[in-house]
């Protein structure tokens, strides 16, 4: 997946790596990297689909404001740009209902 | 509950400078920041990244390390990764950190929540591969991630900065698609005096432009009819410039036409806002100290009106001085004395503002998008939908919520608020002030039941 990415990661081989999965596919990411950035660099192009029209979306603002980077991490819907990559994360595109789940 | 003299929200230049100044004046200070490391967006992750990529990012970025260094002292309680979701009178601040809800009390609050990219609704702007230029900068600063084949679209000095950084990193942009025209530069000339007083900025801008020209990055100015093409991701940018239709093939599009104050927290507290014609956005009502119309609530930095990182630093210092005076830790003459150099520096920083705002105005097509363009990204509401609401008698954004879900998605209008207000104002022939803005209510950011439950458990422990 790495070579197909429209993004290039400079100094990527510096530092330890962690193993995660995205939609079941294994990915090696730099430990502690911003998860949204690391997913983009790993070639992930679609983070989620909108609940209204099913249109594809990916990280847009990288600062926690737009919520287009929502993914489901170990069952919880979170903003990928506000999370660091750590060992064993199971990342999936959120299910439609959960993409909109803000309980409070 | 912990109680502080001052709780600062946001650890960017304004927040950090205020924290240091307040601690110097022996105030108890907590600084809550959404990010895991201090710096704000402008100095994002500076402590880690300056050493790795300082050559690409430049000296202005490295300056941030002097501010983050100031936070590392016992008198300042820095809470990283703390997402504030409610600020109540009194003041009680609720936030989540590490999946746990918590509260902190303060006699004074300083909102240093910075800026957001001005929303830039153009056809195709919701496609994967389209990001804000600020996001492009954050990718580079924090993660060393660069777009291999990007078009930079819009107007403003940030586009030149990001282009220069991409060139230095060895991945020059495919093209600069600039929406400002010759006429804008000509009208900016009447502000040339200010620009010359801010000559270091002018010089830096000219050096960046020279870098871009040397790297032979194609520049198209006065671009019109800008659209992003692609089915499931961005594939090209199309536009006309100098009478010719163009199509730039690219994988990534970075959009930018200025930044606007992030007013969510201030609005949730009921701080008054009014329309700034110069900055074409709403700004909170604050005095020269950053004091808002609500006693005890101060706002400093870009959140109080766009001035840039250096101006934010000085404004943060000024707010801290006034707060110390109100708390009786500084007498009025001491306050004035310490304020004088900060004020002079602030005036210097603001000098080139009018020139820049006029030379690089927002992209007109994105301020009044075509009917089929999505304006509310979360709920996929188009400009045509909003105009239709107006034709049915909708006068303001809060009323619009009765017609559809604009502004009701998770971003709470951060990326559609200004557009919805502008569209309604235009359709109804009313001013932005008459039209108003979305009312913002807590939670400012989504909070989970787990985080609330954890907060409850702490509260009960405290009660027993
Ligand atoms: S990319 Fe906008 S919130 Fe994460």
Coordinates of C-alpha atoms and ligand atoms in Angstrom, one line a residue:
Chain A
X1 CA 0.0 0.0 0.0
X2 CA 2.9 2.3 0.8
X3 CA 4.1 3.0 -2.7
X4 CA 0.6 3.9 -3.9
X5 CA 0.2 6.7 -1.4
X6 CA -0.1 10.2 -2.7
X7 CA 1.9 11.1 0.4
X8 CA 5.5 10.7 1.2
X9 CA 6.8 10.4 4.8
X10 CA 10.2 11.8 5.3
X11 CA 12.4 10.2 8.0
X12 CA 9.8 7.4 8.3
X13 CA 12.4 4.7 9.1
X14 CA 13.5 6.6 12.2
X15 CA 11.9 5.2 15.4
X16 CA 10.1 2.0 16.3
X17 CA 7.0 0.8 14.5
X18 CA 3.7 -0.6 15.6
X19 CA 1.4 -3.1 13.9
X20 CA -2.2 -2.1 13.4
X21 CA -5.0 -3.1 11.1
X22 CA -7.3 -0.9 8.9
X23 CA -10.4 -2.7 7.7
X24 CA -8.6 -5.9 8.6
X25 CA -5.5 -5.2 6.4
X26 CA -2.2 -5.1 8.4
X27 CA -0.3 -1.8 8.4
X28 CA 3.1 -0.9 10.0
X29 CA 3.0 2.7 11.4
X30 CA 5.6 4.7 13.3
X31 CA 4.9 4.5 17.0
X32 CA 3.4 7.7 18.3
X33 CA 2.7 9.1 14.9
X34 CA -0.5 11.1 14.4
X35 CA -2.9 8.4 13.3
X36 CA -4.6 10.4 10.5
X37 CA -1.2 11.4 9.0
X38 CA 0.1 7.8 9.3
X39 CA -3.0 6.4 7.6
X40 CA -2.6 8.9 4.7
X41 CA 1.1 8.0 4.4
X42 CA 0.2 4.3 4.3
X43 CA -2.1 4.9 1.4
X44 CA -5.5 4.9 3.1
X45 CA -7.6 7.2 0.9
X46 CA -11.1 6.8 2.4
X47 CA -11.6 7.1 6.2
X48 CA -15.3 6.9 6.3
X49 CA -18.5 7.3 4.2
X50 CA -21.2 9.9 5.0
X51 CA -24.4 8.8 6.5
X52 CA -26.6 10.8 4.1
X53 CA -25.2 9.9 0.7
X54 CA -22.5 7.5 1.4
X55 CA -19.9 9.8 -0.1
X56 CA -16.3 9.0 0.7
X57 CA -14.4 11.3 3.1
X58 CA -10.9 11.5 4.5
X59 CA -9.0 13.8 7.0
X60 CA -9.5 17.4 6.0
X61 CA -8.4 19.8 8.8
X62 CA -5.9 17.8 10.8
X63 CA -6.8 19.8 13.9
X64 CA -9.8 18.2 15.4
X65 CA -12.4 20.6 14.0
X66 CA -14.0 19.0 10.9
X67 CA -14.7 15.4 12.1
X68 CA -14.2 14.1 8.6
X69 CA -11.4 11.8 9.9
X70 CA -13.7 9.8 12.1
X71 CA -12.7 6.1 12.3
X72 CA -13.7 3.3 14.6
X73 CA -10.8 2.3 16.9
X74 CA -11.3 -0.9 18.9
X75 CA -15.1 -0.2 18.6
X76 CA -15.1 3.5 19.6
X77 CA -15.6 6.2 17.0
X78 CA -12.8 8.8 17.3
X79 CA -11.1 11.5 15.3
X80 CA -8.0 9.9 13.8
X81 CA -6.2 13.2 13.7
X82 CA -6.4 13.4 17.6
X83 CA -5.0 9.9 18.2
X84 CA -1.5 8.5 18.2
X85 CA -0.6 5.3 16.6
X86 CA 0.0 2.5 19.1
X87 CA 0.5 -1.3 19.0
X88 CA -2.5 -3.4 18.1
X89 CA -5.1 -0.7 17.2
X90 CA -8.0 -2.3 15.2
X91 CA -9.2 0.5 12.9
X92 CA -12.3 0.4 10.8
X93 CA -14.4 2.7 8.9
X94 CA -17.3 3.6 11.2
X95 CA -20.7 2.0 10.6
X96 CA -23.2 4.6 9.5
X97 CA -25.1 4.8 12.7
X98 CA -22.0 5.1 14.8
X99 CA -20.5 7.8 12.7
X100 CA -23.1 10.0 14.1
X101 CA -23.1 8.8 17.6
X102 CA -22.5 11.7 19.9
X103 CA -24.3 10.6 23.1
X104 CA -24.2 13.8 25.1
Chain B
X1 CA -12.3 20.4 42.4
X2 CA -9.0 22.2 41.7
X3 CA -9.4 26.0 41.6
X4 CA -7.0 28.4 39.8
X5 CA -6.7 32.1 39.4
X6 CA -6.5 31.6 35.7
X7 CA -7.5 28.8 33.4
X8 CA -6.2 29.2 29.8
X9 CA -7.7 27.3 27.0
X10 CA -5.3 26.6 24.2
X11 CA -1.5 26.3 24.3
X12 CA -0.6 28.2 21.1
X13 CA 1.4 31.4 21.2
X14 CA -1.3 33.5 23.0
X15 CA -2.0 30.9 25.6
X16 CA 1.7 30.0 26.3
X17 CA 2.8 33.7 26.6
X18 CA -0.1 34.4 28.9
X19 CA 0.7 31.4 31.1
X20 CA 4.3 32.5 31.5
X21 CA 3.4 36.1 32.2
X22 CA 0.7 35.1 34.7
X23 CA 3.0 32.7 36.5
X24 CA 5.6 35.4 36.7
X25 CA 3.0 37.5 38.5
X26 CA 2.4 34.6 41.0
X27 CA -1.0 33.6 39.7
X28 CA -2.0 30.0 39.9
X29 CA -2.4 28.9 36.3
X30 CA -3.7 25.8 34.4
X31 CA -3.4 25.6 30.6
X32 CA -5.7 23.1 28.9
X33 CA -4.8 22.1 25.4
X34 CA -6.4 19.6 23.0
X35 CA -3.1 18.6 21.5
X36 CA -0.7 16.2 23.2
X37 CA 2.2 18.7 22.9
X38 CA 2.2 22.4 23.3
X39 CA 2.6 24.8 20.4
X40 CA -0.8 25.4 18.9
X41 CA -1.2 24.8 15.2
X42 CA 1.4 27.4 14.2
X43 CA 4.1 25.7 16.4
X44 CA 2.6 22.3 16.3
X45 CA 4.8 19.7 17.9
X46 CA 7.8 22.2 17.8
X47 CA 9.7 20.4 20.6
X48 CA 10.0 17.2 18.5
X49 CA 9.8 18.6 15.0
X50 CA 12.2 21.5 15.0
X51 CA 15.2 19.2 15.5
X52 CA 14.1 16.9 12.7
X53 CA 12.8 19.3 10.1
X54 CA 14.0 22.8 11.2
X55 CA 15.7 23.3 7.9
X56 CA 12.5 22.9 5.9
X57 CA 10.2 24.6 8.4
X58 CA 12.4 27.7 8.9
X59 CA 13.4 30.0 11.8
X60 CA 9.9 31.4 12.5
X61 CA 8.7 27.9 13.4
X62 CA 11.6 27.2 15.6
X63 CA 10.9 30.3 17.6
X64 CA 7.9 28.4 19.1
X65 CA 10.4 26.4 21.2
X66 CA 11.1 29.4 23.3
X67 CA 7.5 29.6 24.3
X68 CA 7.0 25.9 25.0
X69 CA 10.1 26.0 27.2
X70 CA 8.4 28.6 29.3
X71 CA 5.6 26.2 30.2
X72 CA 8.0 23.7 31.8
X73 CA 7.9 25.1 35.3
X74 CA 6.1 24.0 38.4
X75 CA 4.0 27.2 38.7
X76 CA 2.2 26.3 35.4
X77 CA -0.1 23.2 35.3
X78 CA -0.1 22.2 31.6
X79 CA -2.8 19.7 30.8
X80 CA -2.1 18.2 27.4
X81 CA -4.7 16.3 25.4
X82 CA -7.5 18.0 27.4
X83 CA -10.6 18.6 25.2
X84 CA -12.8 21.2 26.8
X85 CA -16.5 20.6 26.2
X86 CA -18.2 23.1 28.5
X87 CA -17.4 26.4 30.3
X88 CA -20.0 27.5 32.8
X89 CA -20.3 30.8 34.6
X90 CA -18.4 31.0 37.8
X91 CA -16.2 29.5 36.1
X92 CA -16.4 25.8 35.9
X93 CA -14.6 24.1 33.0
X94 CA -15.4 20.6 32.0
X95 CA -13.0 18.6 29.9
X96 CA -12.0 15.1 28.8
X97 CA -8.4 13.8 29.1
X98 CA -7.4 10.3 28.4
X99 CA -11.0 9.1 28.2
X100 CA -11.9 10.6 31.6
X101 CA -14.1 13.6 32.2
X102 CA -12.9 16.2 34.7
X103 CA -13.6 19.7 35.9
X104 CA -11.5 22.6 37.1
X105 CA -12.6 26.0 38.5
X106 CA -11.2 29.4 37.8
X107 CA -11.8 33.0 38.7
X108 CA -10.7 34.1 35.3
X109 CA -10.7 32.3 31.9
X110 CA -8.5 33.2 28.9
X111 CA -9.7 31.8 25.6
X112 CA -6.7 31.3 23.4
X113 CA -8.4 29.0 20.9
X114 CA -6.8 30.5 17.8
X115 CA -8.1 30.3 14.3
X116 CA -9.8 28.0 11.8
X117 CA -9.3 27.9 8.1
X118 CA -11.9 30.1 6.5
X119 CA -14.4 27.6 5.0
X120 CA -13.8 27.3 1.2
X121 CA -16.8 25.6 -0.3
X122 CA -16.0 24.9 -4.0
X123 CA -17.3 22.1 -6.2
X124 CA -15.6 18.9 -5.1
X125 CA -14.1 20.2 -1.8
X126 CA -15.5 17.3 0.2
X127 CA -13.5 14.7 -1.9
X128 CA -10.8 12.7 -0.2
X129 CA -7.5 14.2 -1.2
X130 CA -8.8 17.8 -0.6
X131 CA -7.5 19.3 2.6
X132 CA -7.0 22.7 4.1
X133 CA -3.6 24.2 3.5
X134 CA -3.3 24.4 7.3
X135 CA -3.8 20.6 7.3
X136 CA -1.0 20.3 4.8
X137 CA 1.3 22.4 7.1
X138 CA 0.3 20.3 10.1
X139 CA 1.1 17.1 8.2
X140 CA 4.6 18.4 7.4
X141 CA 5.3 19.9 10.8
X142 CA 4.1 17.2 13.1
X143 CA 4.5 14.1 10.9
X144 CA 7.0 14.9 8.1
X145 CA 4.3 13.8 5.7
X146 CA 4.3 15.6 2.3
X147 CA 2.0 15.5 -0.7
X148 CA 3.8 14.2 -3.7
X149 CA 1.6 15.9 -6.3
X150 CA -0.5 18.8 -4.8
X151 CA -2.2 21.8 -6.2
X152 CA -2.4 24.8 -3.9
X153 CA -5.6 26.7 -4.4
X154 CA -6.8 30.0 -3.0
X155 CA -5.0 33.1 -1.8
X156 CA -2.8 34.4 0.9
X157 CA 0.8 34.3 2.3
X158 CA 0.3 30.8 3.8
X159 CA 0.1 29.3 0.3
X160 CA 3.5 30.8 -0.5
X161 CA 4.9 29.5 2.8
X162 CA 3.7 26.0 2.3
X163 CA 4.9 26.0 -1.3
X164 CA 8.4 27.1 -0.2
X165 CA 8.5 24.4 2.4
X166 CA 7.4 21.8 -0.1
X167 CA 10.1 22.9 -2.5
X168 CA 12.8 22.7 0.3
X169 CA 11.6 19.2 1.1
X170 CA 12.0 18.1 -2.5
X171 CA 8.3 17.8 -3.4
X172 CA 7.3 21.1 -5.1
X173 CA 3.6 21.6 -5.7
X174 CA 2.2 20.8 -9.2
X175 CA 0.8 24.3 -9.4
X176 CA -0.4 27.4 -7.5
X177 CA -4.0 28.3 -8.4
X178 CA -4.4 31.8 -7.0
X179 CA -7.7 33.4 -6.8
X180 CA -6.6 37.0 -6.1
X181 CA -6.3 39.3 -9.1
X182 CA -4.3 42.3 -10.2
X183 CA -7.1 44.6 -9.0
X184 CA -6.6 43.3 -5.5
X185 CA -2.9 44.2 -5.4
X186 CA -3.8 47.7 -6.8
X187 CA -6.4 48.4 -4.2
X188 CA -3.9 47.1 -1.5
X189 CA -1.5 49.9 -2.5
X190 CA -3.3 52.4 -0.4
X191 CA -2.2 50.3 2.6
X192 CA 1.4 50.2 1.4
X193 CA 2.5 52.4 4.3
X194 CA 1.4 49.8 6.8
X195 CA 3.0 47.1 4.7
X196 CA 6.3 49.0 4.7
X197 CA 6.2 49.4 8.5
X198 CA 5.8 45.6 8.6
X199 CA 8.7 45.3 6.1
X200 CA 10.1 42.1 7.5
X201 CA 6.9 40.3 6.4
X202 CA 7.1 41.9 3.0
X203 CA 10.7 40.8 2.6
X204 CA 9.9 37.2 3.6
X205 CA 7.0 37.1 1.2
X206 CA 9.2 38.3 -1.7
X207 CA 11.8 35.7 -0.8
X208 CA 9.2 32.9 -0.8
X209 CA 7.9 34.1 -4.2
X210 CA 11.4 34.0 -5.5
X211 CA 11.9 30.5 -4.2
X212 CA 8.7 29.4 -6.0
X213 CA 9.7 31.1 -9.2
X214 CA 13.2 29.5 -9.1
X215 CA 11.6 26.0 -8.6
X216 CA 9.5 26.7 -11.7
X217 CA 6.2 26.0 -10.0
X218 CA 3.5 27.2 -12.4
X219 CA 1.5 30.1 -10.9
X220 CA -2.0 31.0 -12.2
X221 CA -3.5 34.2 -10.7
X222 CA -7.0 35.6 -11.0
X223 CA -8.3 32.0 -11.2
X224 CA -12.0 31.7 -11.7
X225 CA -14.6 28.9 -11.9
X226 CA -12.4 26.8 -9.7
X227 CA -13.6 23.2 -9.2
X228 CA -12.1 20.0 -8.0
X229 CA -12.8 17.0 -10.2
X230 CA -12.9 13.4 -9.2
X231 CA -15.3 10.5 -8.5
X232 CA -14.1 9.0 -5.3
X233 CA -11.1 11.2 -4.7
X234 CA -9.5 14.4 -6.0
X235 CA -8.1 13.9 -9.5
X236 CA -7.7 17.4 -10.9
X237 CA -8.4 21.1 -10.4
X238 CA -10.1 23.0 -13.2
X239 CA -10.3 26.8 -13.6
X240 CA -9.8 29.6 -16.0
X241 CA -7.0 32.1 -15.7
X242 CA -6.1 34.9 -18.1
X243 CA -8.9 33.8 -20.4
X244 CA -7.7 30.2 -20.8
X245 CA -9.3 27.1 -19.3
X246 CA -6.9 24.9 -17.4
X247 CA -6.9 21.5 -15.9
X248 CA -4.2 20.6 -13.4
X249 CA -3.9 16.8 -12.7
X250 CA -3.1 16.2 -9.0
X251 CA -3.7 13.8 -6.1
X252 CA -4.0 16.4 -3.4
X253 CA -5.5 19.8 -3.2
X254 CA -4.7 22.2 -0.4
X255 CA -7.3 25.0 0.0
X256 CA -6.7 28.3 1.7
X257 CA -8.2 31.7 1.6
X258 CA -7.3 33.1 5.0
X259 CA -8.1 32.1 8.5
X260 CA -10.9 33.2 10.8
X261 CA -11.3 33.4 14.6
X262 CA -12.4 30.1 16.2
X263 CA -15.2 31.6 18.2
X264 CA -17.0 28.4 19.4
X265 CA -16.0 28.7 23.1
X266 CA -16.6 32.4 23.3
X267 CA -20.0 32.1 21.7
X268 CA -21.0 29.3 24.1
X269 CA -20.3 31.7 26.9
X270 CA -22.5 34.4 25.3
X271 CA -19.7 36.8 24.4
X272 CA -21.0 39.4 21.9
X273 CA -19.6 39.1 18.3
X274 CA -19.9 41.5 15.4
X275 CA -19.0 41.5 11.8
X276 CA -15.6 42.8 10.8
X277 CA -15.7 44.2 7.3
X278 CA -11.9 44.3 7.0
X279 CA -11.5 40.7 8.0
X280 CA -14.8 39.5 6.5
X281 CA -15.7 37.4 9.5
X282 CA -17.3 37.7 13.0
X283 CA -15.0 38.8 15.8
X284 CA -15.7 38.8 19.5
X285 CA -16.2 42.1 21.4
X286 CA -13.0 42.6 23.3
X287 CA -11.1 45.7 24.6
X288 CA -7.4 46.5 24.2
X289 CA -6.6 44.0 27.0
X290 CA -8.6 41.2 25.4
X291 CA -11.3 41.5 28.0
X292 CA -14.7 40.5 26.6
X293 CA -18.1 41.8 27.5
X294 CA -18.4 39.1 30.1
X295 CA -16.5 39.9 33.3
X296 CA -13.7 37.5 33.9
X297 CA -13.6 36.2 30.3
X298 CA -10.6 37.2 28.2
X299 CA -9.8 36.3 24.6
X300 CA -6.3 36.7 23.1
X301 CA -4.6 35.8 19.8
X302 CA -6.3 34.9 16.5
X303 CA -9.5 33.9 18.4
X304 CA -10.0 37.7 19.0
X305 CA -9.3 38.7 15.4
X306 CA -6.6 37.5 13.1
X307 CA -3.2 39.0 13.7
X308 CA -0.8 36.1 13.4
X309 CA 1.5 34.3 15.9
X310 CA 3.7 37.1 17.0
X311 CA 0.7 39.4 17.7
X312 CA -0.9 36.6 19.6
X313 CA 2.1 36.3 21.8
X314 CA 1.9 40.0 22.8
X315 CA -1.9 39.9 23.2
X316 CA -1.5 36.9 25.6
X317 CA 0.9 38.9 27.7
X318 CA -1.4 41.9 27.8
X319 CA -4.4 39.7 28.9
X320 CA -2.3 38.2 31.7
X321 CA -1.3 41.6 33.0
X322 CA -4.9 42.9 33.2
X323 CA -6.0 39.7 34.9
X324 CA -3.2 40.0 37.5
X325 CA -4.4 43.6 38.1
X326 CA -8.0 42.5 38.6
X327 CA -6.8 39.9 41.0
X328 CA -4.8 42.5 43.0
X329 CA -1.4 41.0 42.1
X330 CA -0.3 44.0 40.1
X331 CA -1.0 47.7 40.7
X332 CA -2.4 49.8 37.9
X333 CA 0.8 51.6 37.3
X334 CA 2.8 48.4 37.2
X335 CA 0.3 47.0 34.7
X336 CA 0.6 50.0 32.4
X337 CA 4.4 50.0 32.6
X338 CA 4.6 46.3 31.6
X339 CA 2.0 46.8 29.0
X340 CA 3.7 49.6 27.1
X341 CA 6.3 47.6 25.3
X342 CA 3.8 44.8 24.5
X343 CA 1.4 47.3 23.0
X344 CA 4.1 48.9 20.8
X345 CA 5.1 45.4 19.6
X346 CA 1.5 44.6 18.9
X347 CA 1.0 47.7 16.8
X348 CA 4.1 46.8 14.8
X349 CA 2.8 43.3 14.2
X350 CA -0.6 44.5 13.0
X351 CA 0.8 47.1 10.6
X352 CA 0.9 45.0 7.5
X353 CA -2.5 43.5 8.2
X354 CA -4.7 45.8 6.1
X355 CA -2.4 45.4 3.1
X356 CA -2.4 41.6 3.3
X357 CA -6.2 41.5 3.8
X358 CA -6.8 43.6 0.7
X359 CA -4.1 42.1 -1.5
X360 CA -5.3 38.5 -0.7
X361 CA -9.1 38.7 -0.3
X362 CA -11.1 35.6 0.2
X363 CA -12.1 33.8 -3.0
X364 CA -15.4 35.4 -4.1
X365 CA -16.8 32.1 -5.5
X366 CA -16.3 30.4 -2.2
X367 CA -18.0 33.2 -0.3
X368 CA -21.1 32.8 -2.5
X369 CA -20.9 29.2 -3.8
X370 CA -23.1 27.9 -6.6
X371 CA -26.4 26.1 -5.7
X372 CA -25.1 22.6 -6.1
X373 CA -22.0 23.1 -3.9
X374 CA -22.1 21.5 -0.5
X375 CA -21.6 24.1 2.3
X376 CA -22.3 22.0 5.4
X377 CA -19.8 19.1 5.1
X378 CA -21.3 17.1 7.9
X379 CA -24.9 17.0 6.8
X380 CA -24.2 17.6 3.1
X381 CA -26.4 20.6 2.8
X382 CA -25.8 22.7 -0.4
X383 CA -25.8 26.4 -1.0
X384 CA -29.0 26.0 -3.0
X385 CA -30.7 24.4 0.1
X386 CA -29.8 27.4 2.2
X387 CA -31.1 29.8 -0.5
X388 CA -34.3 27.8 -0.6
X389 CA -34.7 28.2 3.2
X390 CA -34.3 32.0 2.7
X391 CA -37.0 32.0 0.0
X392 CA -39.3 30.2 2.5
X393 CA -38.7 33.0 5.0
X394 CA -35.6 31.8 6.9
X395 CA -33.8 34.9 8.2
X396 CA -31.0 33.5 10.3
X397 CA -28.8 30.4 10.9
X398 CA -30.6 29.3 14.0
X399 CA -33.9 29.4 12.1
X400 CA -32.2 27.4 9.3
X401 CA -32.1 24.5 11.8
X402 CA -35.8 24.2 11.6
X403 CA -35.5 23.7 7.8
X404 CA -32.7 21.2 7.7
X405 CA -29.7 20.0 9.6
X406 CA -27.1 22.6 8.5
X407 CA -24.7 23.2 11.4
X408 CA -26.1 20.3 13.5
X409 CA -23.4 17.7 12.6
X410 CA -20.4 16.9 14.7
X411 CA -18.3 20.0 13.6
X412 CA -21.1 22.2 15.0
X413 CA -20.9 24.7 12.2
X414 CA -17.1 25.3 12.4
X415 CA -16.8 24.7 8.6
X416 CA -20.2 26.1 7.5
X417 CA -21.2 28.8 9.9
X418 CA -19.7 31.7 8.0
X419 CA -21.1 30.5 4.7
X420 CA -24.6 29.9 6.0
X421 CA -24.7 33.4 7.5
X422 CA -23.3 34.9 4.3
X423 CA -25.8 33.1 2.1
X424 CA -28.8 34.0 4.2
X425 CA -27.7 37.6 4.5
X426 CA -27.2 37.9 0.8
X427 CA -30.5 36.2 -0.1
X428 CA -32.5 38.3 2.4
X429 CA -30.6 41.6 1.7
X430 CA -29.6 41.9 5.3
X431 CA -26.3 42.5 7.0
X432 CA -24.2 39.7 8.5
X433 CA -24.9 41.3 12.0
X434 CA -28.6 41.3 11.4
X435 CA -28.4 37.7 10.2
X436 CA -26.2 36.5 13.0
X437 CA -24.4 33.2 13.5
X438 CA -25.3 29.7 14.9
X439 CA -25.9 29.7 18.6
X440 CA -23.3 27.5 20.2
X441 CA -24.1 25.3 23.1
X442 CA -22.1 22.8 25.0
X443 CA -20.8 20.2 24.5
X444 CA -18.3 22.1 22.4
X445 CA -16.9 18.7 21.4
X446 CA -18.6 15.3 21.6
X447 CA -18.2 13.7 24.9
X448 CA -18.9 10.0 25.6
X449 CA -21.0 8.5 28.3
X450 CA -17.8 6.8 29.5
X451 CA -16.1 10.1 30.0
X452 CA -19.2 11.5 31.9
X453 CA -19.4 8.4 34.1
X454 CA -15.7 8.7 35.0
X455 CA -16.3 12.4 35.9
X456 CA -19.2 11.4 38.1
X457 CA -17.2 8.8 40.0
X458 CA -14.5 11.5 40.8
X459 CA -17.2 13.9 42.0
X460 CA -18.7 11.3 44.3
X461 CA -15.2 10.4 45.7
X462 CA -14.7 14.1 46.4
X463 CA -18.1 14.3 48.2
X464 CA -17.4 11.4 50.5
Ligands
LIG1 S1 -9.2 15.9 10.1 FE1 -10.6 17.4 10.8 S2 -11.1 16.5 12.7 FE2 -9.6 15.2 12.1

